[in-house]
């Protein structure tokens, strides 16, 4: 496997060196396309269509996807087996403050058994594991019974338009495997999430006579506390044992705040932005309504007369769930135990993935399981452990063979 | 006085039409200089010197004052009377969001007995009252016994460098009158103030696993509360009856907040900026120390290990006080009652003025008393009531004559 290890490292480095932020994914997709053609898959390159843009689940801050093609490779089975989608996104979040990085964010530097760079863990490492698995299958000369569909999608970080477009194009299967960075745990349930913006108004005044104004910041403290209380309330309701080890199963995160424009004026406008987790099985609308009520029910006469504005903007991920005893979970667990000597951890996902769309819109039961870990995703000095990426690749070979060799239904 | 009214309106309009924000005061000073020469005062035009810049009370965000000259006009007395400084600043704060203005911020529009525009109330209206008073004195052919020193200064809104430069240049007097917008109340005590910035650090994490991070915003709520408690504590100590009608005599205002950069990340940095009022008689250093302690004494283990940073930046105004029975207060009260039939209100100032520097550095007892009102200063659609400006002009004539005709000491 040493040869494949070098190949995998080199492939991941090439993927990481593409700064495939939103709107700039075509270069990395060219590499993936070439790889799939080399592996003799039937390749389909397409951008999200008008149909996708008009779909009710469409959620993006753009409608032009010219530089953002999806690449789908199909390995047609000989018949009689279950089909499987392998889904991975190639878009990455922006690198943030470059000064926080020890190396260039797109260096692909190899150090201490890790490959560094934006997207290494989220999720070009997982994509590389899948491509390595396809390479092994080819080298082993194995013909699968069920179809294998490899989806290299765009726009996961910004609302899932890439995966929605694959569904619209007709790609569905008996199950899907998404190697997002779960640290090799299985996430049969995926938390959904959506972004919100609360705008709080006050009344300006000179700081020296601040009692003549109403500080939007002081009112924001009440809003923050209401959101914290709502988070507590919602999480108390969650009894699912999959969440039992998670301190806050479905968090509501406040990620940004800004307000005021002069130290000695009373701020008359504060904006906070955050991400509300959506519980598997809960509808997005129910979650929204609960937030609306929580913000309305604050006992404050100014806020009663000057209600805050609540908007749902930007990205959105549907929650999703499959049964814990889904046969794909069983296959993963079996090979994982055999290869590592440890029991597979089954948990609920702390974040949304394209699995929500595959489940809900594509009717394709989706399992999230992959190398890498959330704690380094989206941050400076993101990396993936090469050993874990290689372990995933080997596991994927066995999982694909087992899954696709059996009859569906 | 109708002729003088038209003259005053037209003069104020010319002053308001100059956008004399920081660094752009020379045009308005040219108008003032011409006016003083016309009134046959000895005019001194100068920019703050190296000495001023090196003075311990110097506080500015610049050292280049090329386009920011002071203009001082002196009307030498015949001898044997008390000297008086008339001090007014020509710099204005920026107009802010132009869309909030009904007219151009520098329109000088006359409507409903008011002149509108940035600086109309703070404090070109007061300056116009003083210039009108000088004009009347000339027209009445009165020779004062004491010296009259008219100071048209820059940089009051940004730390007082203009007035500090007049002191350094040797201008001192037996008293000073500063017609900042007090709504014709007398402020013998002036609150000082200084700006602060608190930086709160946390630990970033993905919003879906926010329990792995530490929200700098949640920690900021504790900081805001500590500042609110400190404000309460400090104001409880103030027993001066001059403050008895003021809800928060010496406020601490939090004017700005910003933090975080992604809705679904835990914010690891929040900055708040504000203005701390300094109690007359209190030293700036004592006030700073009290704030430092308040921020240190928060019972929070993260904040103990990751203490916030506290900076004092930007503008600063020294507090100042003269006795309530200062003879200048007596003269103002006498003429005010005679002309309006009402008793003069004596209050403590909710904000700092250049009077702090005149008192503390220039050893010139300073009284703040002028037309216009704080509630419109620094905001859109700033205006001054023309009647009040004319009342102030007439009062100033009598006050100057009474003050300067008596022997000093």
mmCIF file of N, CA and C in Angstrom, chain A residues 321-370:
data_model
loop_
_atom_site.group_PDB
_atom_site.id
_atom_site.type_symbol
_atom_site.label_atom_id
_atom_site.label_comp_id
_atom_site.label_asym_id
_atom_site.label_seq_id
_atom_site.Cartn_x
_atom_site.Cartn_y
_atom_site.Cartn_z
ATOM 1 N N UNK A 321 -31.716 11.821 8.703
ATOM 2 C CA UNK A 321 -31.456 10.686 9.586
ATOM 3 C C UNK A 321 -31.760 9.375 8.876
ATOM 4 N N UNK A 322 -30.960 8.385 9.200
ATOM 5 C CA UNK A 322 -31.286 7.004 8.814
ATOM 6 C C UNK A 322 -31.242 6.194 10.102
ATOM 7 N N UNK A 323 -31.827 5.010 10.058
ATOM 8 C CA UNK A 323 -31.852 4.174 11.266
ATOM 9 C C UNK A 323 -30.423 3.803 11.666
ATOM 10 N N UNK A 324 -30.215 3.685 12.983
ATOM 11 C CA UNK A 324 -28.879 3.306 13.457
ATOM 12 C C UNK A 324 -28.479 1.899 13.013
ATOM 13 N N UNK A 325 -29.516 1.065 12.771
ATOM 14 C CA UNK A 325 -29.198 -0.304 12.356
ATOM 15 C C UNK A 325 -29.302 -0.465 10.837
ATOM 16 N N UNK A 326 -29.130 0.651 10.140
ATOM 17 C CA UNK A 326 -29.122 0.598 8.673
ATOM 18 C C UNK A 326 -28.005 -0.370 8.238
ATOM 19 N N UNK A 327 -28.272 -1.207 7.221
ATOM 20 C CA UNK A 327 -27.265 -2.200 6.827
ATOM 21 C C UNK A 327 -25.897 -1.601 6.479
ATOM 22 N N UNK A 328 -25.872 -0.374 5.949
ATOM 23 C CA UNK A 328 -24.574 0.235 5.629
ATOM 24 C C UNK A 328 -23.774 0.506 6.908
ATOM 25 N N UNK A 329 -24.502 0.891 7.977
ATOM 26 C CA UNK A 329 -23.822 1.098 9.271
ATOM 27 C C UNK A 329 -23.215 -0.225 9.742
ATOM 28 N N UNK A 330 -23.977 -1.305 9.544
ATOM 29 C CA UNK A 330 -23.488 -2.628 9.936
ATOM 30 C C UNK A 330 -22.208 -3.001 9.200
ATOM 31 N N UNK A 331 -22.189 -2.771 7.895
ATOM 32 C CA UNK A 331 -21.001 -3.113 7.092
ATOM 33 C C UNK A 331 -19.793 -2.282 7.536
ATOM 34 N N UNK A 332 -20.032 -0.986 7.763
ATOM 35 C CA UNK A 332 -18.925 -0.113 8.196
ATOM 36 C C UNK A 332 -18.364 -0.620 9.529
ATOM 37 N N UNK A 333 -19.278 -0.915 10.466
ATOM 38 C CA UNK A 333 -18.863 -1.348 11.804
ATOM 39 C C UNK A 333 -18.043 -2.625 11.774
ATOM 40 N N UNK A 334 -18.475 -3.545 10.949
ATOM 41 C CA UNK A 334 -17.796 -4.843 10.837
ATOM 42 C C UNK A 334 -16.345 -4.676 10.364
ATOM 43 N N UNK A 335 -16.154 -3.944 9.269
ATOM 44 C CA UNK A 335 -14.799 -3.765 8.744
ATOM 45 C C UNK A 335 -13.946 -2.879 9.643
ATOM 46 N N UNK A 336 -14.587 -1.906 10.263
ATOM 47 C CA UNK A 336 -13.842 -1.001 11.149
ATOM 48 C C UNK A 336 -13.265 -1.780 12.326
ATOM 49 N N UNK A 337 -14.107 -2.611 12.948
ATOM 50 C CA UNK A 337 -13.641 -3.410 14.099
ATOM 51 C C UNK A 337 -12.532 -4.371 13.687
ATOM 52 N N UNK A 338 -12.727 -4.997 12.560
ATOM 53 C CA UNK A 338 -11.752 -5.966 12.085
ATOM 54 C C UNK A 338 -10.395 -5.284 11.848
ATOM 55 N N UNK A 339 -10.411 -4.127 11.246
ATOM 56 C CA UNK A 339 -9.150 -3.469 10.887
ATOM 57 C C UNK A 339 -8.487 -2.716 12.030
ATOM 58 N N UNK A 340 -9.285 -2.194 12.951
ATOM 59 C CA UNK A 340 -8.689 -1.365 14.017
ATOM 60 C C UNK A 340 -8.680 -2.069 15.364
ATOM 61 N N UNK A 341 -9.484 -3.126 15.507
ATOM 62 C CA UNK A 341 -9.613 -3.773 16.801
ATOM 63 C C UNK A 341 -10.456 -2.985 17.774
ATOM 64 N N UNK A 342 -11.060 -1.912 17.297
ATOM 65 C CA UNK A 342 -11.909 -1.084 18.174
ATOM 66 C C UNK A 342 -13.343 -1.093 17.682
ATOM 67 N N UNK A 343 -14.246 -0.755 18.600
ATOM 68 C CA UNK A 343 -15.640 -0.700 18.186
ATOM 69 C C UNK A 343 -15.930 0.642 17.506
ATOM 70 N N UNK A 344 -16.749 0.594 16.516
ATOM 71 C CA UNK A 344 -17.155 1.811 15.793
ATOM 72 C C UNK A 344 -18.005 2.692 16.709
ATOM 73 N N UNK A 345 -17.699 3.977 16.737
ATOM 74 C CA UNK A 345 -18.535 4.921 17.494
ATOM 75 C C UNK A 345 -19.654 5.433 16.593
ATOM 76 N N UNK A 346 -20.868 5.322 17.112
ATOM 77 C CA UNK A 346 -22.011 5.858 16.369
ATOM 78 C C UNK A 346 -22.529 7.071 17.124
ATOM 79 N N UNK A 347 -22.517 8.236 16.486
ATOM 80 C CA UNK A 347 -22.925 9.474 17.142
ATOM 81 C C UNK A 347 -23.857 10.250 16.226
ATOM 82 N N UNK A 348 -24.392 11.312 16.772
ATOM 83 C CA UNK A 348 -25.181 12.215 15.930
ATOM 84 C C UNK A 348 -24.275 13.354 15.494
ATOM 85 N N UNK A 349 -24.467 13.811 14.282
ATOM 86 C CA UNK A 349 -23.589 14.825 13.723
ATOM 87 C C UNK A 349 -23.866 16.199 14.310
ATOM 88 N N UNK A 350 -22.793 16.905 14.665
ATOM 89 C CA UNK A 350 -22.986 18.258 15.203
ATOM 90 C C UNK A 350 -23.216 19.301 14.118
ATOM 91 N N UNK A 351 -23.137 18.899 12.855
ATOM 92 C CA UNK A 351 -23.353 19.870 11.791
ATOM 93 C C UNK A 351 -24.104 19.220 10.653
ATOM 94 N N UNK A 352 -24.626 20.073 9.793
ATOM 95 C CA UNK A 352 -25.322 19.592 8.615
ATOM 96 C C UNK A 352 -24.339 19.267 7.507
ATOM 97 N N UNK A 353 -24.756 18.348 6.617
ATOM 98 C CA UNK A 353 -23.956 18.027 5.438
ATOM 99 C C UNK A 353 -24.936 17.944 4.268
ATOM 100 N N UNK A 354 -24.415 17.632 3.106
ATOM 101 C CA UNK A 354 -25.288 17.419 1.957
ATOM 102 C C UNK A 354 -26.149 16.173 2.140
ATOM 103 N N UNK A 355 -25.827 15.378 3.171
ATOM 104 C CA UNK A 355 -26.649 14.210 3.458
ATOM 105 C C UNK A 355 -28.113 14.564 3.704
ATOM 106 N N UNK A 356 -28.356 15.741 4.247
ATOM 107 C CA UNK A 356 -29.740 16.180 4.466
ATOM 108 C C UNK A 356 -30.500 16.241 3.153
ATOM 109 N N UNK A 357 -29.876 16.829 2.138
ATOM 110 C CA UNK A 357 -30.518 16.916 0.820
ATOM 111 C C UNK A 357 -30.673 15.540 0.193
ATOM 112 N N UNK A 358 -29.627 14.708 0.285
ATOM 113 C CA UNK A 358 -29.692 13.362 -0.287
ATOM 114 C C UNK A 358 -30.832 12.575 0.356
ATOM 115 N N UNK A 359 -30.958 12.682 1.686
ATOM 116 C CA UNK A 359 -32.039 12.005 2.401
ATOM 117 C C UNK A 359 -33.418 12.531 2.030
ATOM 118 N N UNK A 360 -33.568 13.826 2.183
ATOM 119 C CA UNK A 360 -34.899 14.420 2.118
ATOM 120 C C UNK A 360 -35.376 14.620 0.692
ATOM 121 N N UNK A 361 -34.488 15.139 -0.156
ATOM 122 C CA UNK A 361 -34.889 15.429 -1.538
ATOM 123 C C UNK A 361 -34.579 14.225 -2.434
ATOM 124 N N UNK A 362 -33.400 13.635 -2.252
ATOM 125 C CA UNK A 362 -32.967 12.547 -3.131
ATOM 126 C C UNK A 362 -33.463 11.177 -2.696
ATOM 127 N N UNK A 363 -34.085 11.130 -1.503
ATOM 128 C CA UNK A 363 -34.596 9.846 -0.973
ATOM 129 C C UNK A 363 -33.498 8.773 -0.976
ATOM 130 N N UNK A 364 -32.291 9.204 -0.766
ATOM 131 C CA UNK A 364 -31.151 8.295 -0.703
ATOM 132 C C UNK A 364 -30.612 8.304 0.724
ATOM 133 N N UNK A 365 -30.807 7.214 1.479
ATOM 134 C CA UNK A 365 -30.328 7.183 2.863
ATOM 135 C C UNK A 365 -28.821 7.436 2.909
ATOM 136 N N UNK A 366 -28.420 8.382 3.751
ATOM 137 C CA UNK A 366 -27.028 8.835 3.712
ATOM 138 C C UNK A 366 -26.352 8.676 5.062
ATOM 139 N N UNK A 367 -25.140 8.166 5.008
ATOM 140 C CA UNK A 367 -24.331 7.983 6.207
ATOM 141 C C UNK A 367 -23.091 8.859 6.079
ATOM 142 N N UNK A 368 -22.780 9.577 7.129
ATOM 143 C CA UNK A 368 -21.572 10.398 7.132
ATOM 144 C C UNK A 368 -20.507 9.645 7.924
ATOM 145 N N UNK A 369 -19.357 9.441 7.311
ATOM 146 C CA UNK A 369 -18.289 8.655 7.920
ATOM 147 C C UNK A 369 -17.010 8.961 7.161
ATOM 148 N N UNK A 370 -16.038 9.551 7.852
ATOM 149 C CA UNK A 370 -14.831 9.881 7.111
ATOM 150 C C UNK A 370 -13.655 10.249 7.995
#
